[in-house]
Coordinates of C-alpha atoms and ligand atoms in Angstrom, one line a residue:
M1 CA 36.5 -27.3 -19.3
T2 CA 32.8 -26.8 -20.2
E3 CA 31.8 -29.4 -17.7
T4 CA 33.3 -27.4 -14.8
N5 CA 31.7 -24.2 -16.1
D6 CA 28.3 -26.0 -16.3
L7 CA 28.7 -27.4 -12.8
H8 CA 29.6 -23.9 -11.6
R9 CA 26.5 -22.5 -13.3
L10 CA 24.3 -25.2 -11.7
K11 CA 25.7 -24.4 -8.3
T12 CA 25.0 -20.7 -8.8
L13 CA 21.4 -21.4 -9.8
A14 CA 21.0 -23.7 -6.8
K15 CA 22.3 -20.9 -4.5
R16 CA 19.8 -18.5 -6.0
Y17 CA 17.0 -21.0 -5.6
A18 CA 18.0 -21.8 -2.0
R19 CA 18.0 -18.1 -1.1
A20 CA 14.7 -17.3 -2.8
N21 CA 13.0 -20.2 -1.1
R22 CA 14.8 -20.0 2.2
I23 CA 15.9 -23.7 2.1
P24 CA 19.4 -25.2 2.7
Q25 CA 21.6 -25.1 -0.3
H26 CA 22.1 -28.9 -0.3
Q27 CA 18.4 -29.3 -0.7
A28 CA 18.4 -26.9 -3.7
L29 CA 21.3 -28.8 -5.3
D30 CA 19.3 -32.1 -4.9
L31 CA 16.2 -30.4 -6.5
I32 CA 18.3 -29.3 -9.4
A33 CA 19.9 -32.7 -9.8
G34 CA 16.3 -34.0 -9.8
K35 CA 15.4 -31.7 -12.7
L36 CA 18.3 -33.3 -14.6
G37 CA 17.1 -36.8 -13.9
F38 CA 19.4 -37.7 -11.0
P39 CA 18.2 -38.9 -7.6
N40 CA 20.5 -36.4 -5.9
W41 CA 23.4 -34.0 -6.3
V42 CA 26.1 -36.6 -5.3
K43 CA 24.9 -38.9 -8.1
L44 CA 25.1 -36.0 -10.6
I45 CA 28.7 -35.3 -9.6
S46 CA 29.8 -38.8 -10.0
A47 CA 28.1 -39.0 -13.4
T48 CA 30.0 -36.0 -14.6
K49 CA 33.2 -37.6 -13.4
N50 CA 32.3 -40.6 -15.5
G51 CA 32.0 -38.4 -18.6
W52 CA 28.4 -37.4 -18.5
E53 CA 27.8 -34.0 -20.1
I54 CA 25.0 -31.6 -19.3
D55 CA 23.1 -30.6 -22.4
A56 CA 22.6 -26.9 -23.0
E57 CA 18.8 -27.2 -23.4
K58 CA 18.6 -28.8 -20.0
I59 CA 20.6 -26.0 -18.4
K60 CA 18.0 -23.6 -19.8
G61 CA 15.3 -25.6 -18.2
V62 CA 17.1 -25.4 -14.9
E63 CA 17.5 -21.7 -15.3
A64 CA 13.8 -21.3 -15.9
F65 CA 13.1 -23.4 -12.9
S66 CA 15.3 -21.4 -10.5
R67 CA 13.8 -18.1 -11.9
G68 CA 10.3 -19.3 -11.3
A69 CA 11.2 -20.0 -7.7
L70 CA 8.1 -21.0 -5.6
P71 CA 8.2 -22.2 -2.0
A72 CA 10.0 -25.5 -2.0
V73 CA 7.1 -27.2 -0.2
T74 CA 4.8 -26.6 -3.2
F75 CA 7.5 -27.9 -5.5
L76 CA 8.3 -31.0 -3.5
K77 CA 4.6 -32.0 -3.6
G78 CA 4.3 -31.6 -7.3
D79 CA 5.7 -33.1 -10.4
P80 CA 8.5 -30.9 -11.9
E81 CA 7.0 -30.8 -15.3
A82 CA 3.6 -29.7 -14.0
M83 CA 5.4 -27.0 -12.0
N84 CA 7.2 -25.8 -15.0
R85 CA 4.1 -25.4 -16.9
R86 CA 2.6 -23.5 -14.0
F87 CA 5.6 -21.1 -14.0
E88 CA 5.1 -20.4 -17.7
Y89 CA 1.4 -19.9 -17.0
L90 CA 2.1 -17.5 -14.2
E91 CA 4.6 -15.5 -16.2
Q92 CA 1.9 -14.6 -18.7
A93 CA -1.0 -14.3 -16.2
E94 CA -1.0 -10.5 -16.3
H95 CA -4.4 -10.7 -18.0
G96 CA -6.7 -13.6 -18.0
T97 CA -10.2 -15.0 -17.2
I98 CA -11.6 -17.1 -14.5
G99 CA -15.0 -18.7 -15.3
G100 CA -15.5 -16.1 -18.0
H101 CA -14.7 -13.1 -15.8
A102 CA -11.7 -11.1 -16.9
Y103 CA -9.0 -10.2 -14.4
R104 CA -5.6 -8.5 -14.3
L105 CA -2.8 -9.4 -12.0
Q106 CA -0.1 -7.0 -11.0
E107 CA 2.5 -6.3 -8.4
V108 CA 2.3 -2.9 -6.6
M109 CA 5.2 -2.1 -4.2
G110 CA 5.7 -5.7 -3.1
D111 CA 1.9 -6.4 -2.8
V112 CA 0.1 -8.4 -5.4
I113 CA -3.3 -7.3 -6.7
I114 CA -5.7 -9.3 -8.8
A115 CA -8.7 -7.3 -9.9
G116 CA -11.7 -7.5 -12.1
E117 CA -15.0 -5.8 -12.7
G118 CA -16.3 -4.8 -9.2
W119 CA -13.7 -6.7 -7.1
S120 CA -10.1 -6.9 -6.2
I121 CA -7.8 -9.0 -3.9
R122 CA -4.7 -7.7 -2.4
V123 CA -2.1 -10.1 -1.1
P124 CA 0.4 -8.1 1.0
E125 CA 4.1 -8.5 0.8
N126 CA 4.1 -9.4 4.5
P127 CA 3.6 -13.2 4.5
S128 CA 1.7 -13.2 7.8
A129 CA -0.8 -10.6 6.7
I130 CA -4.3 -11.6 5.7
P131 CA -5.3 -11.0 2.0
V132 CA -8.0 -8.4 1.6
V133 CA -10.9 -8.9 -0.8
E134 CA -12.7 -5.7 -1.8
T135 CA -16.0 -5.6 -3.6
Y136 CA -17.3 -2.5 -5.3
T137 CA -20.8 -3.6 -6.3
N138 CA -24.1 -4.0 -4.5
P139 CA -23.8 -7.3 -2.6
E140 CA -27.3 -8.2 -4.1
L141 CA -25.7 -8.3 -7.6
N142 CA -23.6 -11.4 -7.8
C143 CA -20.0 -10.3 -7.6
P144 CA -17.9 -13.3 -8.8
V145 CA -15.4 -12.9 -6.0
L146 CA -18.1 -13.8 -3.4
E147 CA -18.4 -17.2 -5.0
P148 CA -16.1 -19.6 -3.0
E149 CA -14.7 -21.4 -6.1
F150 CA -13.9 -18.2 -8.0
L151 CA -12.4 -16.7 -4.9
Q152 CA -10.2 -19.7 -4.4
R153 CA -8.9 -19.6 -7.9
A154 CA -8.3 -15.9 -7.9
L155 CA -6.7 -16.0 -4.5
R156 CA -4.4 -18.9 -5.7
L157 CA -3.2 -16.9 -8.7
A158 CA -2.4 -13.9 -6.4
T159 CA -0.7 -15.9 -3.7
D160 CA 1.4 -17.8 -6.2
R161 CA 2.5 -14.5 -7.7
A162 CA 3.1 -13.2 -4.1
G163 CA 5.4 -16.2 -3.6
L164 CA 7.4 -15.2 -6.6
V165 CA 7.6 -11.6 -5.5
R166 CA 8.7 -12.6 -2.0
A167 CA 11.3 -15.0 -3.5
E168 CA 12.7 -12.0 -5.5
I169 CA 12.9 -10.0 -2.3
S170 CA 14.8 -12.8 -0.5
T171 CA 17.2 -13.2 -3.4
D172 CA 18.1 -9.5 -3.2
W173 CA 18.8 -9.7 0.5
P174 CA 21.8 -11.3 2.3
R175 CA 21.2 -15.0 2.8
R176 CA 21.4 -14.6 6.6
S177 CA 18.4 -12.3 6.5
T178 CA 16.0 -15.1 5.6
K179 CA 17.9 -18.1 6.9
P180 CA 18.7 -17.9 10.7
D181 CA 21.9 -19.7 11.9
L182 CA 21.7 -22.4 14.5
N183 CA 21.3 -19.8 17.3
G184 CA 18.5 -18.1 15.5
V185 CA 20.7 -15.1 14.6
V186 CA 19.6 -13.2 11.5
R187 CA 20.9 -10.2 9.7
H188 CA 18.7 -7.1 9.1
P189 CA 18.2 -6.8 5.3
L190 CA 18.9 -3.0 5.5
G191 CA 22.2 -3.5 7.2
R192 CA 21.2 -2.9 10.8
G193 CA 23.4 -5.7 12.2
E194 CA 22.9 -9.3 13.3
S195 CA 21.0 -10.5 16.3
D196 CA 18.6 -13.2 17.6
V197 CA 16.2 -10.7 19.1
W198 CA 14.6 -7.7 17.3
F199 CA 12.3 -4.9 18.3
C200 CA 9.4 -3.3 16.5
L201 CA 9.3 0.5 16.7
H202 CA 5.6 0.4 15.9
C203 CA 4.2 -1.9 18.6
D204 CA 7.1 -2.3 21.0
G205 CA 7.1 -6.0 20.3
K206 CA 10.1 -8.3 21.0
I207 CA 10.7 -10.6 18.0
T208 CA 12.9 -13.6 17.7
G209 CA 15.3 -13.9 14.8
R210 CA 13.4 -17.0 13.5
Q211 CA 10.1 -15.1 13.6
I212 CA 11.3 -12.1 11.8
A213 CA 13.0 -14.2 9.0
E214 CA 9.8 -16.1 8.6
T215 CA 7.7 -13.0 8.0
L216 CA 10.3 -11.4 5.6
W217 CA 11.1 -8.7 8.2
H218 CA 7.6 -7.6 8.8
C219 CA 6.5 -7.4 12.5
P220 CA 4.5 -10.6 13.2
G221 CA 2.4 -8.6 15.6
C222 CA 1.4 -5.4 13.8
G223 CA 2.7 -6.0 10.3
A224 CA 5.2 -3.0 10.4
S225 CA 7.7 -3.0 7.6
P226 CA 11.5 -3.9 7.8
L227 CA 12.1 -0.1 8.2
D228 CA 10.5 -0.3 11.7
I229 CA 12.5 -3.3 12.9
F230 CA 15.6 -2.5 15.0
E231 CA 18.3 -4.5 16.8
T232 CA 18.0 -2.3 19.9
A233 CA 14.9 -0.4 21.1
F234 CA 16.8 2.9 21.2
W235 CA 13.5 4.7 21.8
C236 CA 13.1 3.2 25.2
E237 CA 15.2 3.7 28.3
D238 CA 16.0 0.1 29.0
E239 CA 16.5 -0.5 25.2
G240 CA 13.6 -3.0 25.1
K241 CA 14.5 -5.2 28.0
S242 CA 11.0 -4.7 29.4
F243 CA 9.3 -5.4 26.1
L244 CA 7.0 -8.4 25.9
P245 CA 7.4 -11.1 23.2
V246 CA 5.4 -10.0 20.2
K247 CA 1.8 -11.2 20.1
I248 CA 1.3 -13.0 16.8
G249 CA -1.8 -11.3 15.2
T250 CA -5.1 -13.2 15.7
V251 CA -3.2 -16.3 16.8
G252 CA -2.5 -18.8 14.0
Q253 CA -5.2 -21.5 13.6
D254 CA -8.4 -19.6 13.5
K255 CA -7.0 -16.7 11.4
P256 CA -9.5 -16.1 8.6
E257 CA -8.2 -16.9 5.1
V258 CA -9.2 -13.5 3.7
Q259 CA -10.8 -10.3 5.0
I260 CA -13.8 -9.2 2.9
V261 CA -14.3 -5.5 2.7
D262 CA -17.1 -3.5 1.0
G263 CA -15.0 -1.1 -1.0
R264 CA -17.9 1.1 -2.2
P265 CA -17.6 4.8 -1.3
K266 CA -19.2 5.6 2.1
L267 CA -20.4 9.0 3.0
D268 CA -18.8 10.3 6.1
L269 CA -20.3 13.8 6.7
D270 CA -17.7 15.4 9.0
E271 CA -17.2 19.0 9.8
E272 CA -14.8 19.6 6.9
K273 CA -17.2 18.2 4.3
I274 CA -20.2 20.0 5.7
T275 CA -18.2 23.3 5.7
L276 CA -17.2 22.7 2.1
L277 CA -20.7 22.2 0.9
M278 CA -22.1 25.1 2.9
R279 CA -19.4 27.4 1.5
S280 CA -20.1 26.2 -2.0
A281 CA -23.8 27.0 -1.5
L282 CA -23.0 30.4 -0.2
L283 CA -21.1 31.0 -3.4
D284 CA -24.2 30.0 -5.4
D285 CA -26.1 32.6 -3.4
A286 CA -23.5 35.4 -4.1
T287 CA -24.7 37.8 -6.8
N288 CA -21.5 40.0 -6.9
V289 CA -17.8 39.9 -6.0
S290 CA -18.4 41.4 -2.6
E291 CA -20.8 38.6 -1.7
K292 CA -18.4 36.0 -3.2
L293 CA -15.6 37.3 -0.9
G294 CA -18.2 37.2 1.9
A295 CA -18.9 33.5 1.2
L296 CA -15.2 32.7 1.0
L297 CA -14.5 34.4 4.3
A298 CA -17.6 33.2 6.1
E299 CA -16.8 31.5 9.5
I300 CA -18.5 28.2 9.4
S301 CA -18.5 25.9 12.4
V302 CA -20.2 22.6 13.0
D303 CA -21.0 21.3 16.5
D304 CA -21.1 17.8 17.9
E305 CA -24.7 17.4 16.9
N306 CA -23.9 18.5 13.3
D307 CA -25.6 21.8 13.8
V308 CA -24.1 24.6 11.7
F309 CA -23.3 28.1 12.7
I310 CA -22.4 30.6 9.9
A311 CA -21.0 34.1 10.6
L312 CA -21.1 36.4 7.6
E313 CA -19.2 39.7 7.4
V314 CA -21.7 42.5 7.3
D315 CA -19.7 44.7 4.9
L316 CA -19.5 41.8 2.4
W317 CA -22.9 40.1 2.9
P318 CA -26.0 42.3 3.4
E319 CA -27.7 41.6 6.7
D320 CA -31.1 41.2 5.0
K321 CA -29.9 38.8 2.3
E322 CA -31.2 35.3 2.7
P323 CA -28.8 32.6 1.7
V324 CA -31.4 30.5 -0.1
Q325 CA -29.0 27.9 -1.6
A326 CA -27.2 27.4 1.7
L327 CA -30.5 26.8 3.5
A328 CA -31.5 24.3 0.8
V329 CA -28.2 22.4 1.2
S330 CA -28.6 22.5 5.0
K331 CA -32.1 21.1 4.7
L332 CA -31.0 18.3 2.3
L333 CA -28.3 17.3 4.8
G334 CA -30.8 17.4 7.7
L335 CA -28.8 20.1 9.5
E336 CA -30.0 23.0 11.7
T337 CA -28.2 26.1 10.4
D338 CA -27.9 29.5 12.1
F339 CA -26.8 32.6 10.3
V340 CA -25.4 35.7 12.1
S341 CA -23.7 38.9 11.0
S342 CA -20.2 39.7 12.1
W343 CA -18.0 42.7 12.0
S344 CA -14.3 42.3 11.3
T345 CA -11.5 43.7 9.2
I346 CA -12.2 43.2 5.5
P347 CA -9.4 42.5 3.0
F348 CA -9.9 45.4 0.7
A349 CA -11.2 49.0 1.3
W350 CA -14.4 50.2 -0.4
P351 CA -16.4 47.0 -0.3
G352 CA -19.1 48.8 -2.3
L353 CA -16.9 48.4 -5.4
G354 CA -17.4 44.6 -5.2
E355 CA -21.1 45.1 -5.4
M356 CA -20.9 46.6 -8.9
T357 CA -19.7 43.5 -10.7
L358 CA -19.7 39.7 -10.7
S359 CA -16.3 39.5 -12.5
T360 CA -13.3 39.3 -10.2
S361 CA -11.0 40.7 -12.9
E362 CA -13.3 43.7 -13.4
Y363 CA -13.4 44.2 -9.6
T364 CA -9.6 43.9 -9.3
Q365 CA -9.2 46.6 -11.9
M366 CA -11.6 48.9 -10.0
M367 CA -10.0 48.1 -6.7
L368 CA -6.4 48.8 -8.0
D369 CA -7.6 52.1 -9.6
A370 CA -9.2 53.2 -6.3
Y371 CA -6.1 52.4 -4.3
A372 CA -4.0 54.3 -6.9
Q373 CA -6.3 57.3 -6.6
Y374 CA -7.3 57.4 -3.0
G375 CA -4.9 55.0 -1.2
G376 CA -1.7 55.7 0.7
L377 CA 1.7 54.3 0.1
P378 CA 2.4 50.7 1.2
D379 CA 4.0 50.5 4.7
R380 CA 7.6 49.7 3.8
N381 CA 8.5 48.4 7.3
A382 CA 5.6 46.0 7.3
K383 CA 6.5 44.7 3.8
K384 CA 9.4 42.4 4.9
E385 CA 8.0 39.6 6.9
Ligands
LIG1 ZN1 5.0 -4.4 15.5

């Protein structure tokens, strides 16, 4: 009965291939028959009835073929042998070179990233999203990824791999998730029911079953993930009846092939960063623990024009002490900085103790001793908060 078992095996492989590539099963059966040298599946069946036996080696070839599932269009255009070689090449393409430039290719959470010295390309899991090319070098220096031929080759490697990754995803999902029925009804891959209309929580778009299957359950408008796609717009009073059909991002034809981004670090001097630098400079100026506490507790604010205002606690920071380092940093950043003294509650009594040392552990010991000798008992009621 090996023949039957082999046929069964082939059918299973065809099913897997059909699902991965989102094509009808009969088409996958024909493709597999083609791999075994038959014009179509029907011819293969009649041959087995006439005693033809499938050789084990060939089954292995078919297995490899269905594992390396690529979109059927690509396959249909190419010669199967060439495609097989390509699959093998892809399997080992984790590290390689293009025109003498080394690269590594990897999958990260469904996205595919190919990267080399000073550049990377990310092909998102969402098939309708535009790949992002990032450069990390001065554009004057020739970054290989900015050469059209290199870019095409690197992009091809990454998009081919992304095809495999997406095929894996489709294989894991119910078939109805990627293959709408005649009425355009599809099943949510995370078990949120079946419908021909879906709603995006992220952009309030109304999406057809065919559209959402096509983009592997990413919103065709805003790219939100399958987690944000729902059968009813429960967050809206009319459950989405008023929602407009989703606008397909940057409408089809004139969509750029890639988005090129300068990935080099850019300095964005916001209030948080200015405050951090100024506080660090105040710590440089501090010559004892008291002043260190003063620097740590200083109230630093930055206004809309990036002018800085620093209030220093008078018991911790002597009124006549000039914050030399802080002024230097302020000058480097081109900021106008004002210092004022303030009076508020300080954390520990006897601030003079902090002026006697630069070591926090030494200060802590003195402070504990002083509290033990001169301090009152802790307030028990206030203790439990
Ligand atoms: Zn959306």
